[in-house]
Coordinates of C-alpha atoms and ligand atoms in Angstrom, one line a residue:
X1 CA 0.0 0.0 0.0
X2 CA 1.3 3.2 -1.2
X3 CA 1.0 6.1 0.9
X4 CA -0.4 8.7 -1.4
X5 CA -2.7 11.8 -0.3
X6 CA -4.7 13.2 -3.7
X7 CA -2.1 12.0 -6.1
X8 CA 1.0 12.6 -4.5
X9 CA 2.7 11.1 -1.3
X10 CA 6.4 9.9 -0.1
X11 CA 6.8 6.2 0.1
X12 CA 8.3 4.1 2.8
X13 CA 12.0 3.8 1.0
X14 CA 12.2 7.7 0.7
X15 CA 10.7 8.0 -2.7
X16 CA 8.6 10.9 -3.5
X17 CA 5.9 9.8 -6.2
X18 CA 3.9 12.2 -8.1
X19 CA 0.5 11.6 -10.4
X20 CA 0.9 8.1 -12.0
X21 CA 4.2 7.9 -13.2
X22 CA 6.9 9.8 -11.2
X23 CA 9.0 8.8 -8.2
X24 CA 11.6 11.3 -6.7
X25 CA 14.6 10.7 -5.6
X26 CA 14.7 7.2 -4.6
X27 CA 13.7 4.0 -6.3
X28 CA 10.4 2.9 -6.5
X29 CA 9.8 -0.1 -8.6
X30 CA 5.8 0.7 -9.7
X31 CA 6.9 3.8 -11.4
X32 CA 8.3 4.3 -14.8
X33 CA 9.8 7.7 -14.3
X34 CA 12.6 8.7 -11.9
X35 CA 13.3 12.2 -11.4
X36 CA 16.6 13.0 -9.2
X37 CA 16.1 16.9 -7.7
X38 CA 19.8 17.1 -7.1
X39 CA 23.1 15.4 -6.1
X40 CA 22.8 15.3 -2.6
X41 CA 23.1 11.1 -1.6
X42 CA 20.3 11.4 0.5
X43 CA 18.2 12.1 -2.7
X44 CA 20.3 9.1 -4.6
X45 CA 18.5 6.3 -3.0
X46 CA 18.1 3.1 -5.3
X47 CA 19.8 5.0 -8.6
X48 CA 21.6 2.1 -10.2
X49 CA 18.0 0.4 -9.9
X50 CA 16.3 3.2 -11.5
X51 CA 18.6 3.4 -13.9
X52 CA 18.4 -0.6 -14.8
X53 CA 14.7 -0.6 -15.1
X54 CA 12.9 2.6 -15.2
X55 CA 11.5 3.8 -18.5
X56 CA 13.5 7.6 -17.9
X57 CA 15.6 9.2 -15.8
X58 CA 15.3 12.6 -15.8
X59 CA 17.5 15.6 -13.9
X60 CA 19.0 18.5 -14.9
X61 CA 22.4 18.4 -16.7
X62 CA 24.6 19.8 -13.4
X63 CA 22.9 17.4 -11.4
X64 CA 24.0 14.8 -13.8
X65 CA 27.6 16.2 -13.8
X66 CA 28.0 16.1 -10.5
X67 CA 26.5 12.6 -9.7
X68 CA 29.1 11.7 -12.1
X69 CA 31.9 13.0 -9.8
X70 CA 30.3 12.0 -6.0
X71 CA 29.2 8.3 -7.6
X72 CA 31.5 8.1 -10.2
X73 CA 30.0 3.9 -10.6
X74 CA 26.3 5.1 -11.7
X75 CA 25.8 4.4 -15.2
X76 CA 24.9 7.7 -16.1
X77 CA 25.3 7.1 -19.8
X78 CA 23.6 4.3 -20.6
X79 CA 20.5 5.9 -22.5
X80 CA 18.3 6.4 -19.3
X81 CA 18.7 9.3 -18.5
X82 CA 17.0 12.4 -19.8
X83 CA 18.3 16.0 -19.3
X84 CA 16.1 18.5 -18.7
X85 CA 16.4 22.3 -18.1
X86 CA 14.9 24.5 -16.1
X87 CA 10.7 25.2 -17.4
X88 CA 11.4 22.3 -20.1
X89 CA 8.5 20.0 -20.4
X90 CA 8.6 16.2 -20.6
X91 CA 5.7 14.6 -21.5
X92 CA 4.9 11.2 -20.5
X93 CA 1.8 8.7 -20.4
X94 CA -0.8 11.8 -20.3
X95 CA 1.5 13.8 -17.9
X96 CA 3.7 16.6 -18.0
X97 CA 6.9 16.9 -15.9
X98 CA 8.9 20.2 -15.5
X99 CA 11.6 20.7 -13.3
X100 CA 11.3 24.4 -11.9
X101 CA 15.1 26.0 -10.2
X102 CA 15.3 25.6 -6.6
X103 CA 17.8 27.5 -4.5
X104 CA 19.9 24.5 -3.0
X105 CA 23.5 23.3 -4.9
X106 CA 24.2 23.8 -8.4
X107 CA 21.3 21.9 -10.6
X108 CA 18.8 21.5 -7.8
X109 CA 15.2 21.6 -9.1
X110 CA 11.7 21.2 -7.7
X111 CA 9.4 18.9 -10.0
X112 CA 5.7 20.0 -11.1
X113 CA 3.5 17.3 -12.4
X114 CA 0.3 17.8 -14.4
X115 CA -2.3 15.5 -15.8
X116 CA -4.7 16.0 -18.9
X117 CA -7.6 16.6 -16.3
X118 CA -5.6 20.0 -14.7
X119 CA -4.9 18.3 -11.9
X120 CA -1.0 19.2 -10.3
X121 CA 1.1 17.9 -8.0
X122 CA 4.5 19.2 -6.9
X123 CA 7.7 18.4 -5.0
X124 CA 10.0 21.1 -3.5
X125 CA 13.3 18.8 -2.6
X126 CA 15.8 20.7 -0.7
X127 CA 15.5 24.7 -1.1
X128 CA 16.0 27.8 0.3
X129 CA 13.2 30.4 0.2
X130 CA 14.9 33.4 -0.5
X131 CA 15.9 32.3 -4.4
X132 CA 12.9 29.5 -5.1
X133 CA 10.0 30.6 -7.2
X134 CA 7.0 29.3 -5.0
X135 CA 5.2 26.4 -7.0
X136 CA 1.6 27.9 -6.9
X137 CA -1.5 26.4 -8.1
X138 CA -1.0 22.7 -6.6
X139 CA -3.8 20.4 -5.3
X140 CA -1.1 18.4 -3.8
X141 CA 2.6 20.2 -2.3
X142 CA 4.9 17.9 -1.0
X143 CA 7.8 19.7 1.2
X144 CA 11.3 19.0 2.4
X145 CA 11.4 19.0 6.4
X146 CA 14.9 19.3 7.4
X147 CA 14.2 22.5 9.5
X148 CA 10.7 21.3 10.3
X149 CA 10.3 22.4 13.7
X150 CA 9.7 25.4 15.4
X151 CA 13.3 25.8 17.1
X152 CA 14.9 25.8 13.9
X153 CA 15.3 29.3 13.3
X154 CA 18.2 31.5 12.3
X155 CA 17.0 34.9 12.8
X156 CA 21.1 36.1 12.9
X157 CA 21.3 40.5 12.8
X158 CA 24.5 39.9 10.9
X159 CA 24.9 38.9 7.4
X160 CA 26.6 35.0 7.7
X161 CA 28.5 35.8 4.4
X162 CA 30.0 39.0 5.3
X163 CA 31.1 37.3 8.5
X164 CA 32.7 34.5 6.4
X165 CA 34.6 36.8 4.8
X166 CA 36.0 38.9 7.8
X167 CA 36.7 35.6 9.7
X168 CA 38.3 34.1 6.6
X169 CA 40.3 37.7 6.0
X170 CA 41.3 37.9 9.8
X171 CA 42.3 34.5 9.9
X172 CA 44.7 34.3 6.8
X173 CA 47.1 36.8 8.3
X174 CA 48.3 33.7 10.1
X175 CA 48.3 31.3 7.4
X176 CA 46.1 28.9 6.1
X177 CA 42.2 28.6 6.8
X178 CA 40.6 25.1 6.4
X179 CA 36.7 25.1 5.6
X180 CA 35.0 21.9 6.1
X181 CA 31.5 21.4 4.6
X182 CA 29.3 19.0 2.4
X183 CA 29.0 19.3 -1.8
X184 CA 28.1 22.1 -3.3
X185 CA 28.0 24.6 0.4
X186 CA 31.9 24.2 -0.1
X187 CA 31.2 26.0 -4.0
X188 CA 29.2 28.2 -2.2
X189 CA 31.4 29.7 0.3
X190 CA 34.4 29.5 -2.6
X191 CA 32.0 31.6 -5.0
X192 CA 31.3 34.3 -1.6
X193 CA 35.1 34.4 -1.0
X194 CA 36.1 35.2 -4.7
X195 CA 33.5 37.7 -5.1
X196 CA 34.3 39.3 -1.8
X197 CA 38.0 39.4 -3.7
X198 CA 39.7 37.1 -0.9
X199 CA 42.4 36.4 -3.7
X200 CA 45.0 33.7 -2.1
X201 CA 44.9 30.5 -3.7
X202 CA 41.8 27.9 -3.0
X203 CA 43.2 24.3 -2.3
X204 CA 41.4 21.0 -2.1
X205 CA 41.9 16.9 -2.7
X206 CA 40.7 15.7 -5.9
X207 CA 36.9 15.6 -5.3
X208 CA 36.0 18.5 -4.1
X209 CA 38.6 19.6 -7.2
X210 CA 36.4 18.2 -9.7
X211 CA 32.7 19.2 -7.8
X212 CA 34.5 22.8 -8.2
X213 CA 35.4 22.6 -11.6
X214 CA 31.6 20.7 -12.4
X215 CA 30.4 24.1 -10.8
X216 CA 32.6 26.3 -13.0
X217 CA 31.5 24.8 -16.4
X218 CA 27.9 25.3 -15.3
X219 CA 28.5 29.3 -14.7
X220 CA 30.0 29.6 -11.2
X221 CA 32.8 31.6 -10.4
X222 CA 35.0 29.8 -7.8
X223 CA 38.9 32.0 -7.8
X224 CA 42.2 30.4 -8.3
X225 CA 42.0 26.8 -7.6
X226 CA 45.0 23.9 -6.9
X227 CA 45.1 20.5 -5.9
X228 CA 46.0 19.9 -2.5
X229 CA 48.1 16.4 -4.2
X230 CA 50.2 19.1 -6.4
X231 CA 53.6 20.9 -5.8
X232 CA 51.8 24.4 -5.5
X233 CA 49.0 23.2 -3.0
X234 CA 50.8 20.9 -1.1
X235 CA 53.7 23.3 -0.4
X236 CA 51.0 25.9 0.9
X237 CA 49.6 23.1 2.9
X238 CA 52.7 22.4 4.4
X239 CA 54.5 25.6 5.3
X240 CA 51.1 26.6 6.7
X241 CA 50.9 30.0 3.7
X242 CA 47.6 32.0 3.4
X243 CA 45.2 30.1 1.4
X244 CA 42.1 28.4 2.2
X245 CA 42.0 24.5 2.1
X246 CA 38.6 23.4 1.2
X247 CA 37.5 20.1 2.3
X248 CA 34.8 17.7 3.1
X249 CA 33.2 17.3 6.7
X250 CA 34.2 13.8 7.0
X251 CA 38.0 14.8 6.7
X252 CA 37.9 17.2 9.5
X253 CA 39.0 15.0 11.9
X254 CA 42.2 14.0 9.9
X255 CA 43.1 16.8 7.9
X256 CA 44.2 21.0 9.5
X257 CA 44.7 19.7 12.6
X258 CA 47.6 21.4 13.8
X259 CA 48.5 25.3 13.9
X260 CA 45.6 26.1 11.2
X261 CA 42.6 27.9 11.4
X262 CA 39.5 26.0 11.1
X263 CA 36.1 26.8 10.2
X264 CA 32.7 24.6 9.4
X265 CA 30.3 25.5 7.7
X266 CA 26.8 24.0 9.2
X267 CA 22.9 24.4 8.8
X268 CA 22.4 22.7 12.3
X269 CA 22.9 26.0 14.2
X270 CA 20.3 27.8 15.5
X271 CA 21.8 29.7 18.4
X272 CA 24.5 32.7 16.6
X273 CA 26.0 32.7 13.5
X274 CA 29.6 31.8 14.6
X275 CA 30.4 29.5 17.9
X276 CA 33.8 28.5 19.0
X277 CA 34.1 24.9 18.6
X278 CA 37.8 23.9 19.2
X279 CA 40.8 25.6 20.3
X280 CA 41.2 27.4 16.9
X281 CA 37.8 25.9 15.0
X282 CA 34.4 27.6 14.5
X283 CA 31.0 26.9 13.2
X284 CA 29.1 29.1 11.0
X285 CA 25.8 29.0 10.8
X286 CA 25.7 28.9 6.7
X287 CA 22.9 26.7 5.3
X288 CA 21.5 26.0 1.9
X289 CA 18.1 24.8 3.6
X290 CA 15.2 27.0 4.6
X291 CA 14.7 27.3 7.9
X292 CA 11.4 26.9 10.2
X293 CA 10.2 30.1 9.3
X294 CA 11.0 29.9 5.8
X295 CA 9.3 26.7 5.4
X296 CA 6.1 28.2 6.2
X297 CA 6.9 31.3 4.2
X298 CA 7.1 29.3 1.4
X299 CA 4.1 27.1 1.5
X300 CA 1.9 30.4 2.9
X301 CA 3.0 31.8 -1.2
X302 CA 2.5 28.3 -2.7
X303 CA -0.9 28.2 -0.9
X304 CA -1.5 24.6 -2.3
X305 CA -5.2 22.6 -1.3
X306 CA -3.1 20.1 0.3
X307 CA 0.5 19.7 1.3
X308 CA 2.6 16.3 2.4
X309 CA 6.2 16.8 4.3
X310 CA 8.9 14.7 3.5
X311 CA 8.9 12.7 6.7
X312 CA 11.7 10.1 5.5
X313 CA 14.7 12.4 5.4
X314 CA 14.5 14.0 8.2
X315 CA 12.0 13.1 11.4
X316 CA 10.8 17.1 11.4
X317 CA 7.4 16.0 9.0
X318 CA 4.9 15.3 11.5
X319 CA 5.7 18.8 13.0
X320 CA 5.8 20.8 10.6
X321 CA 2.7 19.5 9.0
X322 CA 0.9 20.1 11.9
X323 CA 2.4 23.6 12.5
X324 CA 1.5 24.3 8.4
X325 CA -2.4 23.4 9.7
X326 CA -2.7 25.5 12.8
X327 CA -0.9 28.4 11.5
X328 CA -2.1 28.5 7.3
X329 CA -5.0 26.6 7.9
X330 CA -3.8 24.5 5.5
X331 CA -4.7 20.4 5.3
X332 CA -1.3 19.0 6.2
X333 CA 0.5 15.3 6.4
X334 CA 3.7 13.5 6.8
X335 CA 4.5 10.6 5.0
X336 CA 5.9 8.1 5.7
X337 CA 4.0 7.7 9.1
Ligands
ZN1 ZN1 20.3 18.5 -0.5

């Protein structure tokens, strides 16, 4: 039994499905179409299965670029997949798929779904509200949760880029900074730096290397760039010179761990914009998810019939789909159960 609430719903395995045809972001073995909102994993489930046996795959072509470099396995060219862009219809057993931009990583859409009858179903995956058109016109919404509950809230007086910056310019006088954060927030903060003209040289291993250049070739603007594996980078590395050494969260307990600067770069913090974390480490309060108050921002300009959180990602569903009842008057649900 599918959990489904007026043609749309999110399945037990994670998968949002939409009208007849469309499952997002995981597997879902009744559904011909697959539609992948972006690259983060947690929106990967089941690919390689999707791949094998559904009838399309669709994303946009970033996303598909940078699958290619964080699950470099997936056979991404094997005739599957569709690219889409941005407002491009796809048309498939009576429905219509688009993919609309949402403001998350490079390539990260939302997914609108219409039938021959009007009828229009929508997904938002993971977005921020300040740069995602709201879907409007939806019988059935069905929201990300990740900040679902009342508590998560970042109303910071600063600006958390400016203080980037400053932190990251204060911090270079001494030498090298290391930045720890996940795909596509470490492009982020590279694309703040450079435009806020921090010029010293940007250093990283090989994958966050090629996610950066992936982001480049789609339009970013990410500064000077080296390998942290070649002469140049590694010599900065080693003498401990001013340049910022961009790396993944799960290296920060092996990598920067002696005389340098470190900074994270996390969504989970609520509380200020920049707490001490370690003798010379700090977490800023950067994140590239709405937040509580965004959430309902959003759906209060989408003002669906119906909505459905995404109670599989993140346990925040069943909250927030009760606070989007009491405070829009809005008939809520989170699925799964
Ligand atoms: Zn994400």
């Amino acid at each position: 039994m599918k959990c489904l609430s007026g043609k749309a719903g999110v399945s037990e395995r994670g998968a949002v499905l939409l009208g007849d045809s469309v499952a997002c972001d995981a597997f879902d073995a009744d559904r011909p179409l697959r539609v992948v909102t972006h690259a983060h994993a947690d929106h990967l489930g089941g690919l390689r299965r999707s791949l094998k046996s559904c009838e399309r795959v669709l994303m946009t072509a970033a996303t598909r670029d940078l699958i290619g470099v964080v699950n470099g396995s997936l056979p991404l060219d094997d005739g599957a997949v569709e690219l889409l862009g941005y407002g491009e219809p796809f048309e498939f057993g009576g429905e219509r798929v688009t993919l609309v931009k949402a403001d998350h990583i490079l390539g990260a859409a939302q997914v609108v779904v219409e039938d021959a009858e009007g009828s229009r179903v929508a997904y938002t995956g993971d977005f921020r509200v300040e740069g995602t058109a709201p879907l409007t016109d939806c019988d059935t919404l069905v929201v990300e949760a990740t900040y679902g509950s009342p508590s998560f809230k970042r109303a910071f007086k600063v600006d958390v880029r400016e203080l980037l910056v400053s932190m990251v310019e204060k911090r270079l006088r001494h030498g090298t900074v290391y930045v720890f954060g996940y795909h596509g927030k470490l492009q982020e903060v590279m694309q703040i730096l450079h435009h806020a003209d921090v010029s010293v040289p940007f250093v990283m291993p090989e994958r966050v290397f090629r996610v950066s250049k992936i982001c480049e070739s789609h339009g970013m603007r990410l500064g000077c760039l080296a390998l942290s594996t070649e002469k140049e980078g590694k010599e900065l590395l080693d003498e401990n010179l001013p340049c910022v050494a961009f790396y993944h969260m799960n290296a920060r307990r092996r990598v920067g761990l002696v005389g340098s600067s470190r900074i994270c770069v996390s969504g989970w913090e609520f509380h200020s914009p920049c707490r001490q974390i370690g003798e010379r480490e700090h977490l800023v309060a950067l994140s590239d998810h709405s937040d509580f108050d965004g959430l309902i921002e959003y759906v209060r300009r989408c003002k669906p019939k119906r909505v459905v959180t995404d109670n599989y990602r993140v346990r925040h569903g069943v909250t927030l789909a009760r606070e989007i009842s009491r405070r829009l008057g809005i008939s809520a649900v989170a699925m799964p159960r």
